[in-house]
mmCIF file of C-alpha atoms in Angstrom:
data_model
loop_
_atom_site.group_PDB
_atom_site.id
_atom_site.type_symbol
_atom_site.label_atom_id
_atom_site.label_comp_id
_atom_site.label_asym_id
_atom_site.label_seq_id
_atom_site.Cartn_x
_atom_site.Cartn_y
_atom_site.Cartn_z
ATOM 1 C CA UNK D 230 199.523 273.405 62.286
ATOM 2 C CA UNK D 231 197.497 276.294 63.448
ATOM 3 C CA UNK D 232 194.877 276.155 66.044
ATOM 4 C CA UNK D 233 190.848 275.901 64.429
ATOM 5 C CA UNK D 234 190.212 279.278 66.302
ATOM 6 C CA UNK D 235 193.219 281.404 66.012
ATOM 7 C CA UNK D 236 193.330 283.543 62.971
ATOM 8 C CA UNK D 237 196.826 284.975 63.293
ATOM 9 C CA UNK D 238 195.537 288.380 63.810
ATOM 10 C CA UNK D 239 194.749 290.086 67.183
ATOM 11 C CA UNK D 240 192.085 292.344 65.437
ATOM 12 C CA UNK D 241 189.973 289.327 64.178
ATOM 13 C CA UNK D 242 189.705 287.718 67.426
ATOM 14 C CA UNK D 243 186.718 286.943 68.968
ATOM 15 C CA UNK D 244 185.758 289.442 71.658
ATOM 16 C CA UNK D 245 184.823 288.706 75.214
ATOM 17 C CA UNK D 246 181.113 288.076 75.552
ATOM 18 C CA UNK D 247 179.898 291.108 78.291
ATOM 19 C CA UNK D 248 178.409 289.168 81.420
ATOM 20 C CA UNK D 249 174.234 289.568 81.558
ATOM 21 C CA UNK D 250 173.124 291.200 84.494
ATOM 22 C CA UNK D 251 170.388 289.721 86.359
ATOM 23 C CA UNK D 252 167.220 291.099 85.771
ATOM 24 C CA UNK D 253 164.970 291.407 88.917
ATOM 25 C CA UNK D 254 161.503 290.147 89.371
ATOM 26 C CA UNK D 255 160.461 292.085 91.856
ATOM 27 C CA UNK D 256 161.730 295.721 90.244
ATOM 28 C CA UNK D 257 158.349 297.077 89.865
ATOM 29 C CA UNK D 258 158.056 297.306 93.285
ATOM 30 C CA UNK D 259 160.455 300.146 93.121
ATOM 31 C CA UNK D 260 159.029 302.486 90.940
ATOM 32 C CA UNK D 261 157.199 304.726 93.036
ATOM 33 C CA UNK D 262 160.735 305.840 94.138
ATOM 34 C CA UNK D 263 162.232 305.899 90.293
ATOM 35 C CA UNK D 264 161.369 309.106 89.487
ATOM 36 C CA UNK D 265 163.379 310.986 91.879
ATOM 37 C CA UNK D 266 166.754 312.260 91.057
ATOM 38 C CA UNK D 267 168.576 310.519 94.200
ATOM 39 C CA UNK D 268 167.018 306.909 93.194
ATOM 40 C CA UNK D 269 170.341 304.862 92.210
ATOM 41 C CA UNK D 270 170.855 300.574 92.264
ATOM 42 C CA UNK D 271 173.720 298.691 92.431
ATOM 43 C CA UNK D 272 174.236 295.404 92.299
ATOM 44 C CA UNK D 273 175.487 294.010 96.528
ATOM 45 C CA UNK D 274 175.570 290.165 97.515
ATOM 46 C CA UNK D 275 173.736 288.709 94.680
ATOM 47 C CA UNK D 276 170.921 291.353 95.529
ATOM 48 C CA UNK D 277 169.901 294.803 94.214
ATOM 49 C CA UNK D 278 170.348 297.494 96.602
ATOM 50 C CA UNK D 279 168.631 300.415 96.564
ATOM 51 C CA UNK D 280 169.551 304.051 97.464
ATOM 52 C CA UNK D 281 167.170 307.079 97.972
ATOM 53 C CA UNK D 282 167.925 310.508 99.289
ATOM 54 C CA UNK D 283 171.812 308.994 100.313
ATOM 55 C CA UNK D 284 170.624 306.182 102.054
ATOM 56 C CA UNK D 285 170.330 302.500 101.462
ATOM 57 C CA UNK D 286 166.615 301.605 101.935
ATOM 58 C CA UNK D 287 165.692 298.345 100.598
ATOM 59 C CA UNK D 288 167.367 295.376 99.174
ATOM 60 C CA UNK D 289 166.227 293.480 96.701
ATOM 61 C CA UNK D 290 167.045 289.389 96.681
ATOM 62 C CA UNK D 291 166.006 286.482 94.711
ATOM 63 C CA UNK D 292 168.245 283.345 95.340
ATOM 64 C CA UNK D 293 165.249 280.572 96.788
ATOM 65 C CA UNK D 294 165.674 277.305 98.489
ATOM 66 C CA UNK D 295 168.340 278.853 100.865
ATOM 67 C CA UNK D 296 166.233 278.278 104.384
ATOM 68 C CA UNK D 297 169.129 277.533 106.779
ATOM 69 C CA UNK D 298 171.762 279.295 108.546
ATOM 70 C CA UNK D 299 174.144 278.403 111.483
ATOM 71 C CA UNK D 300 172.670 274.722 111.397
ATOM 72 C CA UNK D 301 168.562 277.202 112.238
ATOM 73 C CA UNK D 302 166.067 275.960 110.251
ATOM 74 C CA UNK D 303 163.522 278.510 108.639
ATOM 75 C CA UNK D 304 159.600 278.303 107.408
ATOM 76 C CA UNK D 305 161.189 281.009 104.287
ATOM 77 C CA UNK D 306 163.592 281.535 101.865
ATOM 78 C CA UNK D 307 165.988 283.330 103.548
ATOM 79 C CA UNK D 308 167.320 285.319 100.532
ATOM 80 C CA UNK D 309 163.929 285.523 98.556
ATOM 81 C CA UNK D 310 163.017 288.783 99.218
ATOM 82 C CA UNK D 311 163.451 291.882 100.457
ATOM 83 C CA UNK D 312 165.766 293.298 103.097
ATOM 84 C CA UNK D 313 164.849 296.570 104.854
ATOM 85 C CA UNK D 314 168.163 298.271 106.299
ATOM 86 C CA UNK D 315 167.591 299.839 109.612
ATOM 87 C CA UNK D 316 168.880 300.602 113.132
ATOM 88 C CA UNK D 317 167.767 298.367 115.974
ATOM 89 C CA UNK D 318 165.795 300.874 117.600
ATOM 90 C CA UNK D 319 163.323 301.060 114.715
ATOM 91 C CA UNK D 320 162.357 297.724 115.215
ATOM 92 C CA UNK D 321 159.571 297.769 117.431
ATOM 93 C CA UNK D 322 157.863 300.209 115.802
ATOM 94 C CA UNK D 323 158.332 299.166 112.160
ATOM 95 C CA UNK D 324 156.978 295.537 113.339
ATOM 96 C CA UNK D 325 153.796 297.189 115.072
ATOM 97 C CA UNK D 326 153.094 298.440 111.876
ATOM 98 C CA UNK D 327 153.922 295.757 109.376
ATOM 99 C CA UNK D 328 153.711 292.777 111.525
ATOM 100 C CA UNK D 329 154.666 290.533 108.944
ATOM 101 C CA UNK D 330 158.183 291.531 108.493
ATOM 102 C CA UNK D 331 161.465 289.523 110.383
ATOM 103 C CA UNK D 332 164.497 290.293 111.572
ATOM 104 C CA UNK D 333 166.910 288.916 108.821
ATOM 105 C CA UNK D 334 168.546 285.617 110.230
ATOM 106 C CA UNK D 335 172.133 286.645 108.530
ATOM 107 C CA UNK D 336 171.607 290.494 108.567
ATOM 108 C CA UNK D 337 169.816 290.855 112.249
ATOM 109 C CA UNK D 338 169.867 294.463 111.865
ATOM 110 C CA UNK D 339 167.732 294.973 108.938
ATOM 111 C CA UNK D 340 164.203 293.578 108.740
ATOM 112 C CA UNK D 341 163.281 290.822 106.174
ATOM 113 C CA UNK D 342 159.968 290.474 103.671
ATOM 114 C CA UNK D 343 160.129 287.004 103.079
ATOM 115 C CA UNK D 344 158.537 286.530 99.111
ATOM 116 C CA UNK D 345 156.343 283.248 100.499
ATOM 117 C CA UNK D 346 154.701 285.814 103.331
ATOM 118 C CA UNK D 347 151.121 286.569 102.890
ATOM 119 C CA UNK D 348 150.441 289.741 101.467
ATOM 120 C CA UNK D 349 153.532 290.164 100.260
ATOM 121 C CA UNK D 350 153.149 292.765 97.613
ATOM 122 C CA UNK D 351 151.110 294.950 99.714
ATOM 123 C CA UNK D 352 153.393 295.101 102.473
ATOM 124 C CA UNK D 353 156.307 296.016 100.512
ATOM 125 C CA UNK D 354 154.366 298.715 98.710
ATOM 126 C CA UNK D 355 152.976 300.051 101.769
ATOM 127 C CA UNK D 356 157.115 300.147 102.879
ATOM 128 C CA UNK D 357 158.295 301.510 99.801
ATOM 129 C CA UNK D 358 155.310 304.498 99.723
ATOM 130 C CA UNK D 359 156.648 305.090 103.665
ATOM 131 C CA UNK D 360 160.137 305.349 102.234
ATOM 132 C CA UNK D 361 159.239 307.789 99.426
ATOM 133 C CA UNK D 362 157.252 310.037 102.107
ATOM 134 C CA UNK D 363 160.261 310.108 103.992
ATOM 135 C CA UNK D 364 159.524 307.526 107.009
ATOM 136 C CA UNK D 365 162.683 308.056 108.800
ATOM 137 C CA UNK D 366 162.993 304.691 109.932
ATOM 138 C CA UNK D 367 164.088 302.838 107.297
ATOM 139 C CA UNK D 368 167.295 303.762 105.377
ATOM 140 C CA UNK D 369 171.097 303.677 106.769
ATOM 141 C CA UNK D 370 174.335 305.651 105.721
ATOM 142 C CA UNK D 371 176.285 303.984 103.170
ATOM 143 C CA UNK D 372 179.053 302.577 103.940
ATOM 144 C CA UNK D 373 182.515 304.679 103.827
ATOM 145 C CA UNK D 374 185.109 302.782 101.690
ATOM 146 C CA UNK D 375 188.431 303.044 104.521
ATOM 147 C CA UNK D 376 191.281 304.685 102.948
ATOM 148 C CA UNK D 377 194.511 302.811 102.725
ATOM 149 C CA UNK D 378 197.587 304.321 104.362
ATOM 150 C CA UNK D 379 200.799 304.498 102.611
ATOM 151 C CA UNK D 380 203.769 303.252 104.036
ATOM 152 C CA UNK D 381 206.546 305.732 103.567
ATOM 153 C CA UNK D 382 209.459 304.074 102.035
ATOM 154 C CA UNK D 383 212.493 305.322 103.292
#
């Protein structure tokens, strides 16, 4: 007897349903940087990174009730948000001026916007207009995928 949903040919299968990609809340925040030719997302860690003039700027992440890490408790979401890639030795400078931000408790390198934080939406605007004018603190070189070496088979 023939299975209910197999109808003996390969052409009249049913087709794989494509997966939905997640649809970001906070996406507006990017469009002062949309117009440009270099803007480009892709999808990194459950996140949406974001790339402008080759470098990744700002990373977008909405996964809340996450507040722990290492057995360290946090007051915030630790990936509701948004991540701000830079070096180390931007930090004091970046944090005079937007006080609010964190260092990330997983990513310590970057800086972290933490959704729940007060003024919020203005402080990421005010970092995404610095990013568009160029503000040479924020951003980082992409990663380089590492080339495999072939074994030469003898």
């Amino acid at each position: 007897m023939p299975r209910a949903d197999y109808c003996g040919s390969k052409h009249l299968r049913p087709k794989k349903i494509p997966k939905v990609k997640k649809i970001f809340a906070l996406e507006w925040l990017l469009e002062p940087l949309q117009d440009d030719e270099s803007f480009l997302t892709r999808r990194m860690f459950g996140g949406l990174a974001v790339y402008f003039n080759g470098l990744l700027v700002l990373m977008l992440t909405e996964s809340p009730g996450d507040r722990t890490w290492q057995g360290v408790s946090y007051n915030f979401d630790i990936w509701n948000g948004v991540l701000f890639p830079t070096s180390r030795e931007h930090h004091e400078k970046i944090l005079h001026d937007w006080p609010t931000l964190v260092p990330h408790p997983v990513l310590s390198k970057w800086l972290y916007a933490p959704m729940s934080q007060n003024l919020f939406e203005e402080n990421v605007s005010g970092i995404v207009n610095a990013i568009k004018a160029g503000d040479a603190r924020f951003g980082i070189e992409p990663g380089q995928k590492k080339k495999k070496k072939r074994s030469k088979k003898g």
